[in-house]
mmCIF file of C-alpha atoms and ligand atoms in Angstrom:
data_model
loop_
_atom_site.group_PDB
_atom_site.id
_atom_site.type_symbol
_atom_site.label_atom_id
_atom_site.label_comp_id
_atom_site.label_asym_id
_atom_site.label_seq_id
_atom_site.Cartn_x
_atom_site.Cartn_y
_atom_site.Cartn_z
ATOM 1 C CA UNK A 3 79.948 256.353 118.875
ATOM 2 C CA UNK A 4 77.104 253.908 119.141
ATOM 3 C CA UNK A 5 77.620 250.762 121.200
ATOM 4 C CA UNK A 6 75.310 247.752 121.055
ATOM 5 C CA UNK A 7 75.214 244.800 123.451
ATOM 6 C CA UNK A 8 73.429 241.763 121.976
ATOM 7 C CA UNK A 9 72.562 238.942 124.367
ATOM 8 C CA UNK A 10 70.383 235.867 123.979
ATOM 9 C CA UNK A 11 67.189 237.591 125.124
ATOM 10 C CA UNK A 12 67.753 241.321 124.733
ATOM 11 C CA UNK A 13 69.677 243.978 122.884
ATOM 12 C CA UNK A 14 70.701 247.329 124.347
ATOM 13 C CA UNK A 15 72.048 250.225 122.280
ATOM 14 C CA UNK A 16 73.639 253.395 123.580
ATOM 15 C CA UNK A 17 75.261 256.557 122.341
ATOM 16 C CA UNK A 18 78.603 256.757 124.128
ATOM 17 C CA UNK A 19 80.743 259.891 124.549
ATOM 18 C CA UNK A 20 84.526 259.837 124.116
ATOM 19 C CA UNK A 21 84.992 259.566 127.907
ATOM 20 C CA UNK A 22 82.827 256.411 128.062
ATOM 21 C CA UNK A 23 79.693 258.138 129.404
ATOM 22 C CA UNK A 24 76.420 256.750 128.033
ATOM 23 C CA UNK A 25 74.400 259.688 126.715
ATOM 24 C CA UNK A 26 71.252 257.861 125.707
ATOM 25 C CA UNK A 27 70.277 254.233 125.584
ATOM 26 C CA UNK A 28 67.434 251.950 124.626
ATOM 27 C CA UNK A 29 66.704 248.237 124.906
ATOM 28 C CA UNK A 30 64.607 245.704 123.020
ATOM 29 C CA UNK A 31 63.689 242.100 123.633
ATOM 30 C CA UNK A 32 65.059 239.698 121.042
ATOM 31 C CA UNK A 33 63.737 236.260 120.214
ATOM 32 C CA UNK A 34 66.409 233.882 118.968
ATOM 33 C CA UNK A 35 63.575 231.834 117.369
ATOM 34 C CA UNK A 36 63.133 234.702 114.870
ATOM 35 C CA UNK A 37 66.441 233.664 113.255
ATOM 36 C CA UNK A 38 69.328 235.976 112.347
ATOM 37 C CA UNK A 39 67.213 238.262 110.120
ATOM 38 C CA UNK A 40 64.579 238.847 112.806
ATOM 39 C CA UNK A 41 67.202 239.442 115.488
ATOM 40 C CA UNK A 42 69.145 241.824 113.234
ATOM 41 C CA UNK A 43 65.960 243.808 112.554
ATOM 42 C CA UNK A 44 65.417 244.151 116.339
ATOM 43 C CA UNK A 45 69.049 245.259 116.739
ATOM 44 C CA UNK A 46 68.623 247.894 114.010
ATOM 45 C CA UNK A 47 65.420 249.196 115.624
ATOM 46 C CA UNK A 48 67.178 249.467 118.963
ATOM 47 C CA UNK A 49 70.082 251.361 117.334
ATOM 48 C CA UNK A 50 67.754 253.762 115.513
ATOM 49 C CA UNK A 51 65.800 254.556 118.648
ATOM 50 C CA UNK A 52 68.828 256.301 120.140
ATOM 51 C CA UNK A 53 70.417 257.535 116.921
ATOM 52 C CA UNK A 54 68.640 259.568 114.247
ATOM 53 C CA UNK A 55 70.923 259.701 111.173
ATOM 54 C CA UNK A 56 68.940 262.601 109.695
ATOM 55 C CA UNK A 57 69.548 264.757 112.763
ATOM 56 C CA UNK A 58 72.879 263.455 114.073
ATOM 57 C CA UNK A 59 74.613 262.359 110.860
ATOM 58 C CA UNK A 60 76.558 259.124 110.504
ATOM 59 C CA UNK A 61 78.083 257.428 113.534
ATOM 60 C CA UNK A 62 80.462 254.500 113.847
ATOM 61 C CA UNK A 63 78.868 251.453 115.414
ATOM 62 C CA UNK A 64 80.274 248.568 117.410
ATOM 63 C CA UNK A 65 78.322 245.513 118.550
ATOM 64 C CA UNK A 66 79.297 243.145 121.374
ATOM 65 C CA UNK A 67 77.872 239.616 121.163
ATOM 66 C CA UNK A 68 77.899 236.671 123.570
ATOM 67 C CA UNK A 69 79.600 234.556 120.922
ATOM 68 C CA UNK A 70 82.824 233.438 119.362
ATOM 69 C CA UNK A 71 83.561 236.216 116.904
ATOM 70 C CA UNK A 72 86.006 236.866 114.065
ATOM 71 C CA UNK A 73 86.464 240.620 114.523
ATOM 72 C CA UNK A 74 88.430 241.103 111.294
ATOM 73 C CA UNK A 75 85.539 239.767 109.185
ATOM 74 C CA UNK A 76 82.794 240.930 111.564
ATOM 75 C CA UNK A 77 81.459 237.373 111.614
ATOM 76 C CA UNK A 78 79.777 235.534 114.483
ATOM 77 C CA UNK A 79 81.407 232.105 114.276
ATOM 78 C CA UNK A 80 79.341 230.415 116.978
ATOM 79 C CA UNK A 81 76.684 231.837 119.294
ATOM 80 C CA UNK A 82 75.175 228.853 121.155
ATOM 81 C CA UNK A 83 72.508 230.940 122.937
ATOM 82 C CA UNK A 84 71.300 232.516 119.687
ATOM 83 C CA UNK A 85 71.726 229.261 117.737
ATOM 84 C CA UNK A 86 73.972 231.005 115.192
ATOM 85 C CA UNK A 87 76.926 229.690 113.199
ATOM 86 C CA UNK A 88 78.956 231.739 110.705
ATOM 87 C CA UNK A 89 76.638 234.743 110.519
ATOM 88 C CA UNK A 90 78.214 237.839 108.867
ATOM 89 C CA UNK A 91 76.649 240.116 111.497
ATOM 90 C CA UNK A 92 78.831 243.166 110.757
ATOM 91 C CA UNK A 93 78.003 243.166 107.035
ATOM 92 C CA UNK A 94 74.274 242.473 107.547
ATOM 93 C CA UNK A 95 73.913 245.206 110.154
ATOM 94 C CA UNK A 96 75.975 247.680 108.101
ATOM 95 C CA UNK A 97 73.603 247.072 105.180
ATOM 96 C CA UNK A 98 70.588 247.643 107.431
ATOM 97 C CA UNK A 99 71.965 250.819 109.051
ATOM 98 C CA UNK A 100 74.085 252.271 106.246
ATOM 99 C CA UNK A 101 77.278 252.708 108.303
ATOM 100 C CA UNK A 102 80.258 250.421 109.134
ATOM 101 C CA UNK A 103 79.769 248.082 112.089
ATOM 102 C CA UNK A 104 82.555 246.468 114.143
ATOM 103 C CA UNK A 105 81.848 243.164 115.939
ATOM 104 C CA UNK A 106 83.484 241.992 119.185
ATOM 105 C CA UNK A 107 82.976 239.219 121.763
ATOM 106 C CA UNK A 108 81.112 240.591 124.806
ATOM 107 C CA UNK A 109 83.713 239.615 127.439
ATOM 108 C CA UNK A 110 86.477 241.205 125.352
ATOM 109 C CA UNK A 111 84.336 244.309 124.964
ATOM 110 C CA UNK A 112 83.781 244.491 128.724
ATOM 111 C CA UNK A 113 87.520 244.108 129.359
ATOM 112 C CA UNK A 114 88.267 246.881 126.875
ATOM 113 C CA UNK A 115 85.706 249.177 128.514
ATOM 114 C CA UNK A 116 87.012 248.554 132.039
ATOM 115 C CA UNK A 117 90.552 249.133 130.795
ATOM 116 C CA UNK A 118 89.793 252.379 128.959
ATOM 117 C CA UNK A 119 87.037 253.863 131.129
ATOM 118 C CA UNK A 120 86.455 251.766 134.262
ATOM 119 C CA UNK A 121 88.299 249.982 137.067
ATOM 120 C CA UNK A 122 91.371 249.273 134.916
ATOM 121 C CA UNK A 123 92.322 252.754 133.713
ATOM 122 C CA UNK A 124 96.125 253.025 133.680
ATOM 123 C CA UNK A 125 96.764 249.271 134.145
ATOM 124 C CA UNK A 126 99.011 247.569 131.595
ATOM 125 C CA UNK A 127 98.266 244.014 132.770
ATOM 126 C CA UNK A 128 94.739 243.163 133.766
ATOM 127 C CA UNK A 129 92.346 240.266 133.582
ATOM 128 C CA UNK A 130 88.610 240.857 133.354
ATOM 129 C CA UNK A 131 86.654 237.960 134.842
ATOM 130 C CA UNK A 132 82.995 237.937 133.858
ATOM 131 C CA UNK A 133 80.763 235.914 136.186
ATOM 132 C CA UNK A 134 77.334 235.653 134.599
ATOM 133 C CA UNK A 135 75.132 232.861 133.285
ATOM 134 C CA UNK A 136 78.398 231.583 131.833
ATOM 135 C CA UNK A 137 81.929 232.524 132.878
ATOM 136 C CA UNK A 138 84.224 234.353 130.482
ATOM 137 C CA UNK A 139 87.245 236.553 130.556
ATOM 138 C CA UNK A 140 89.732 238.589 128.660
ATOM 139 C CA UNK A 141 93.311 239.643 129.265
ATOM 140 C CA UNK A 142 95.272 242.814 128.687
ATOM 141 C CA UNK A 143 98.979 241.946 128.754
ATOM 142 C CA UNK A 144 101.729 244.514 128.279
ATOM 143 C CA UNK A 145 99.146 247.123 127.237
ATOM 144 C CA UNK A 146 97.521 244.919 124.558
ATOM 145 C CA UNK A 147 94.156 243.199 124.581
ATOM 146 C CA UNK A 148 95.025 239.579 123.726
ATOM 147 C CA UNK A 149 93.273 237.936 120.796
ATOM 148 C CA UNK A 150 94.243 234.262 120.379
ATOM 149 C CA UNK A 151 94.636 232.087 117.286
ATOM 150 C CA UNK A 152 90.864 231.869 116.726
ATOM 151 C CA UNK A 153 89.978 235.104 118.568
ATOM 152 C CA UNK A 154 88.906 233.153 121.651
ATOM 153 C CA UNK A 155 91.589 233.720 124.283
ATOM 154 C CA UNK A 156 90.427 233.890 127.896
ATOM 155 C CA UNK A 157 87.602 231.315 127.794
ATOM 156 C CA UNK A 158 88.299 230.561 131.442
ATOM 157 C CA UNK A 159 84.780 229.287 132.096
ATOM 158 C CA UNK A 160 85.945 226.054 130.479
ATOM 159 C CA UNK A 161 88.994 225.446 132.667
ATOM 160 C CA UNK A 162 88.545 222.036 134.282
ATOM 161 C CA UNK A 163 88.255 222.466 138.035
ATOM 162 C CA UNK A 164 86.845 218.997 138.852
ATOM 163 C CA UNK A 165 88.389 216.036 137.022
ATOM 164 C CA UNK A 166 85.604 213.904 135.526
ATOM 165 C CA UNK A 167 83.059 216.373 136.900
ATOM 166 C CA UNK A 168 79.746 217.828 135.729
ATOM 167 C CA UNK A 169 78.888 217.892 132.025
ATOM 168 C CA UNK A 170 79.375 221.315 130.514
ATOM 169 C CA UNK A 171 77.612 222.934 127.537
ATOM 170 C CA UNK A 172 80.991 222.659 125.777
ATOM 171 C CA UNK A 173 82.586 219.303 124.832
ATOM 172 C CA UNK A 174 84.469 219.188 128.152
ATOM 173 C CA UNK A 175 83.290 218.192 131.623
ATOM 174 C CA UNK A 176 84.165 219.497 135.082
ATOM 175 C CA UNK A 177 84.354 223.079 133.746
ATOM 176 C CA UNK A 178 84.561 226.129 136.028
ATOM 177 C CA UNK A 179 81.219 227.513 134.745
ATOM 178 C CA UNK A 180 79.447 224.164 135.132
ATOM 179 C CA UNK A 181 79.907 224.733 138.888
ATOM 180 C CA UNK A 182 80.153 228.487 139.450
ATOM 181 C CA UNK A 183 78.416 230.060 136.426
ATOM 182 C CA UNK A 184 74.781 231.080 136.800
ATOM 183 C CA UNK A 185 73.528 228.017 134.943
ATOM 184 C CA UNK A 186 75.827 225.722 136.950
ATOM 185 C CA UNK A 187 74.593 227.160 140.269
ATOM 186 C CA UNK A 188 70.979 226.738 139.114
ATOM 187 C CA UNK A 189 71.576 223.110 138.076
ATOM 188 C CA UNK A 190 73.289 222.273 141.379
ATOM 189 C CA UNK A 191 70.436 223.871 143.315
ATOM 190 C CA UNK A 192 67.764 222.029 141.309
ATOM 191 C CA UNK A 193 69.533 218.698 141.851
ATOM 192 C CA UNK A 194 69.825 219.322 145.598
ATOM 193 C CA UNK A 195 66.102 220.126 145.814
ATOM 194 C CA UNK A 196 65.111 217.042 143.796
ATOM 195 C CA UNK A 197 67.335 214.905 146.026
ATOM 196 C CA UNK A 198 65.906 216.245 149.273
ATOM 197 C CA UNK A 199 62.690 218.229 148.743
ATOM 198 C CA UNK A 200 62.254 218.854 152.484
ATOM 199 C CA UNK A 201 65.498 220.880 152.559
ATOM 200 C CA UNK A 202 64.494 222.772 149.399
ATOM 201 C CA UNK A 203 61.099 224.075 150.537
ATOM 202 C CA UNK A 204 62.165 227.712 150.708
ATOM 203 C CA UNK A 205 63.865 227.629 147.289
ATOM 204 C CA UNK A 206 60.831 225.892 145.789
ATOM 205 C CA UNK A 207 58.388 228.368 147.294
ATOM 206 C CA UNK A 208 60.367 231.349 146.015
ATOM 207 C CA UNK A 209 60.855 229.997 142.489
ATOM 208 C CA UNK A 210 57.447 228.321 142.070
ATOM 209 C CA UNK A 211 58.895 225.055 140.711
ATOM 210 C CA UNK A 212 62.140 223.077 140.664
ATOM 211 C CA UNK A 213 63.112 223.946 137.101
ATOM 212 C CA UNK A 214 62.489 227.668 137.807
ATOM 213 C CA UNK A 215 65.164 227.773 140.546
ATOM 214 C CA UNK A 216 67.932 230.103 139.337
ATOM 215 C CA UNK A 217 71.187 231.426 140.794
ATOM 216 C CA UNK A 218 69.222 234.537 141.769
ATOM 217 C CA UNK A 219 66.723 232.370 143.730
ATOM 218 C CA UNK A 220 69.655 230.850 145.606
ATOM 219 C CA UNK A 221 71.101 234.302 146.397
ATOM 220 C CA UNK A 222 67.751 235.615 147.630
ATOM 221 C CA UNK A 223 67.198 232.603 149.890
ATOM 222 C CA UNK A 224 70.796 232.875 151.116
ATOM 223 C CA UNK A 225 69.999 236.412 152.294
ATOM 224 C CA UNK A 226 66.805 235.118 153.922
ATOM 225 C CA UNK A 227 68.900 232.637 155.946
ATOM 226 C CA UNK A 228 67.922 229.335 154.247
ATOM 227 C CA UNK A 229 70.328 226.510 155.112
ATOM 228 C CA UNK A 230 70.432 224.825 151.686
ATOM 229 C CA UNK A 231 71.016 228.170 149.927
ATOM 230 C CA UNK A 232 73.793 228.840 152.454
ATOM 231 C CA UNK A 233 75.438 225.527 151.564
ATOM 232 C CA UNK A 234 75.147 226.204 147.816
ATOM 233 C CA UNK A 235 76.652 229.694 148.150
ATOM 234 C CA UNK A 236 79.488 228.317 150.300
ATOM 235 C CA UNK A 237 80.276 225.652 147.676
ATOM 236 C CA UNK A 238 80.116 228.274 144.903
ATOM 237 C CA UNK A 239 82.644 230.382 146.792
ATOM 238 C CA UNK A 240 85.061 227.465 146.914
ATOM 239 C CA UNK A 241 84.684 226.852 143.175
ATOM 240 C CA UNK A 242 85.181 230.568 142.461
ATOM 241 C CA UNK A 243 88.308 230.555 144.619
ATOM 242 C CA UNK A 244 89.707 227.538 142.740
ATOM 243 C CA UNK A 245 89.005 229.102 139.353
ATOM 244 C CA UNK A 246 90.326 232.557 140.209
ATOM 245 C CA UNK A 247 93.573 231.192 141.701
ATOM 246 C CA UNK A 248 94.275 229.278 138.472
ATOM 247 C CA UNK A 249 93.512 232.322 136.316
ATOM 248 C CA UNK A 250 95.757 234.667 138.308
ATOM 249 C CA UNK A 251 98.596 232.111 138.332
ATOM 250 C CA UNK A 252 98.250 231.646 134.567
ATOM 251 C CA UNK A 253 97.876 235.267 133.441
ATOM 252 C CA UNK A 254 99.756 237.099 136.245
ATOM 253 C CA UNK A 255 97.647 240.276 136.049
ATOM 254 C CA UNK A 256 98.500 243.233 138.276
ATOM 255 C CA UNK A 257 94.740 243.857 138.409
ATOM 256 C CA UNK A 258 91.818 241.405 138.349
ATOM 257 C CA UNK A 259 88.504 243.114 137.544
ATOM 258 C CA UNK A 260 85.493 240.997 138.475
ATOM 259 C CA UNK A 261 82.134 241.758 136.864
ATOM 260 C CA UNK A 262 78.937 240.167 135.562
ATOM 261 C CA UNK A 263 75.460 239.496 136.883
ATOM 262 C CA UNK A 264 76.557 237.104 139.642
ATOM 263 C CA UNK A 265 78.693 239.804 141.246
ATOM 264 C CA UNK A 266 75.789 242.255 141.088
ATOM 265 C CA UNK A 267 73.634 239.607 142.822
ATOM 266 C CA UNK A 268 76.267 238.526 145.346
ATOM 267 C CA UNK A 269 78.938 241.235 145.895
ATOM 268 C CA UNK A 270 80.603 239.127 148.638
ATOM 269 C CA UNK A 271 82.075 236.891 145.910
ATOM 270 C CA UNK A 272 84.703 239.583 145.200
ATOM 271 C CA UNK A 273 86.355 239.646 148.677
ATOM 272 C CA UNK A 274 86.178 235.822 148.730
ATOM 273 C CA UNK A 275 88.115 235.725 145.438
ATOM 274 C CA UNK A 276 90.598 238.296 146.722
ATOM 275 C CA UNK A 277 91.286 236.318 149.916
ATOM 276 C CA UNK A 278 91.903 233.140 147.876
ATOM 277 C CA UNK A 279 94.366 234.950 145.594
ATOM 278 C CA UNK A 280 96.291 236.363 148.570
ATOM 279 C CA UNK A 281 96.611 233.028 150.337
ATOM 280 C CA UNK A 282 96.842 230.524 147.471
ATOM 281 C CA UNK A 283 98.520 232.117 144.418
ATOM 282 C CA UNK A 284 102.230 231.897 143.755
ATOM 283 C CA UNK A 285 103.868 234.657 145.813
ATOM 284 C CA UNK A 286 104.565 237.209 143.027
ATOM 285 C CA UNK A 287 101.091 236.754 141.487
ATOM 286 C CA UNK A 288 99.357 236.800 144.898
ATOM 287 C CA UNK A 289 99.715 240.571 145.142
ATOM 288 C CA UNK A 290 97.274 241.212 142.256
ATOM 289 C CA UNK A 291 94.804 243.988 143.015
ATOM 290 C CA UNK A 292 91.171 242.839 142.871
ATOM 291 C CA UNK A 293 88.413 245.287 141.932
ATOM 292 C CA UNK A 294 84.714 245.059 141.165
ATOM 293 C CA UNK A 295 83.737 246.131 137.642
ATOM 294 C CA UNK A 296 82.944 249.844 137.611
ATOM 295 C CA UNK A 297 80.820 249.842 134.457
ATOM 296 C CA UNK A 298 78.642 246.948 135.616
ATOM 297 C CA UNK A 299 75.992 245.823 133.146
ATOM 298 C CA UNK A 300 77.004 248.584 130.702
ATOM 299 C CA UNK A 301 80.583 247.327 130.257
ATOM 300 C CA UNK A 302 80.030 245.412 126.998
ATOM 301 C CA UNK A 303 78.022 248.250 125.441
ATOM 302 C CA UNK A 304 80.736 250.803 126.283
ATOM 303 C CA UNK A 305 83.416 248.381 124.999
ATOM 304 C CA UNK A 306 81.547 247.998 121.706
ATOM 305 C CA UNK A 307 81.612 251.784 121.341
ATOM 306 C CA UNK A 308 85.390 251.746 122.059
ATOM 307 C CA UNK A 309 85.853 249.312 119.146
ATOM 308 C CA UNK A 310 83.735 251.523 116.904
ATOM 309 C CA UNK A 311 86.054 254.406 117.788
ATOM 310 C CA UNK A 312 89.072 252.304 116.781
ATOM 311 C CA UNK A 313 87.627 251.623 113.297
ATOM 312 C CA UNK A 314 86.795 255.329 113.021
ATOM 313 C CA UNK A 315 90.482 256.118 113.531
ATOM 314 C CA UNK A 316 91.408 253.609 110.820
ATOM 315 C CA UNK A 317 94.495 251.410 110.616
HETATM 316 ZN ZN1 ZN B 24 82.931 223.878 129.363
#
């Protein structure tokens, strides 16, 4: 199977064995300014660089996208970071590559991969919490990956954790990801530095300018012992605790798998989340096991290949 992970700035393709092992993979930069046709050409090039149809024959292909997706039609309904609305990605890519292509939301793909090949093997009730630039999630309940009325269940990044709080990129305000997602951490850090430049010297020096301060800058300065970065990380931990407690109370998973770029950059977030669940969730839910994603940055790619395998089996 061939799995593809399409983000806002890059696409990675990989040939994936039945046990979830990535046999070969290749990445390409994508420019959302090129429009859907340009991006789809880059995706097809990335796919072809690890799959030669003449030598290997046809494969089934799945593509995970950071977007709201209708998997039955293979349509990207809304991808804010790519600037796409209602793009029939599956059909366009199938035409380009000559084989069927399944389309899935990236957080759902990552959940599927962790469930079938990663930290969640054998679990019948798990929640995958993706902490990246944004915050997303997906739930397996009673051995089924949940879908939702518009295929968008598990958008936990938009749970309100501060009433009347920070503006989000969605129509709501006070959202979980506006505080604890990568972009939310960066915005909070930039505001703190603008407010008191003397306290932000180390962050400024590392990033080279206020608007270049990212969550990663904050994590690096935290490790270097900077006081403002320490405060920002401490606040982020409290927001993560609030969000995770609500999620575990709502979904009652026996296993919470935590993944995404923020966890790779700050592994201590996982024990912080676990401690909050133990002490603050309703007693039966508080026993949920908490694990770090095992597939890491490859989770969505492997999940896309899992979906391709499902279409290969047929209905
Ligand atoms: Zn929101």
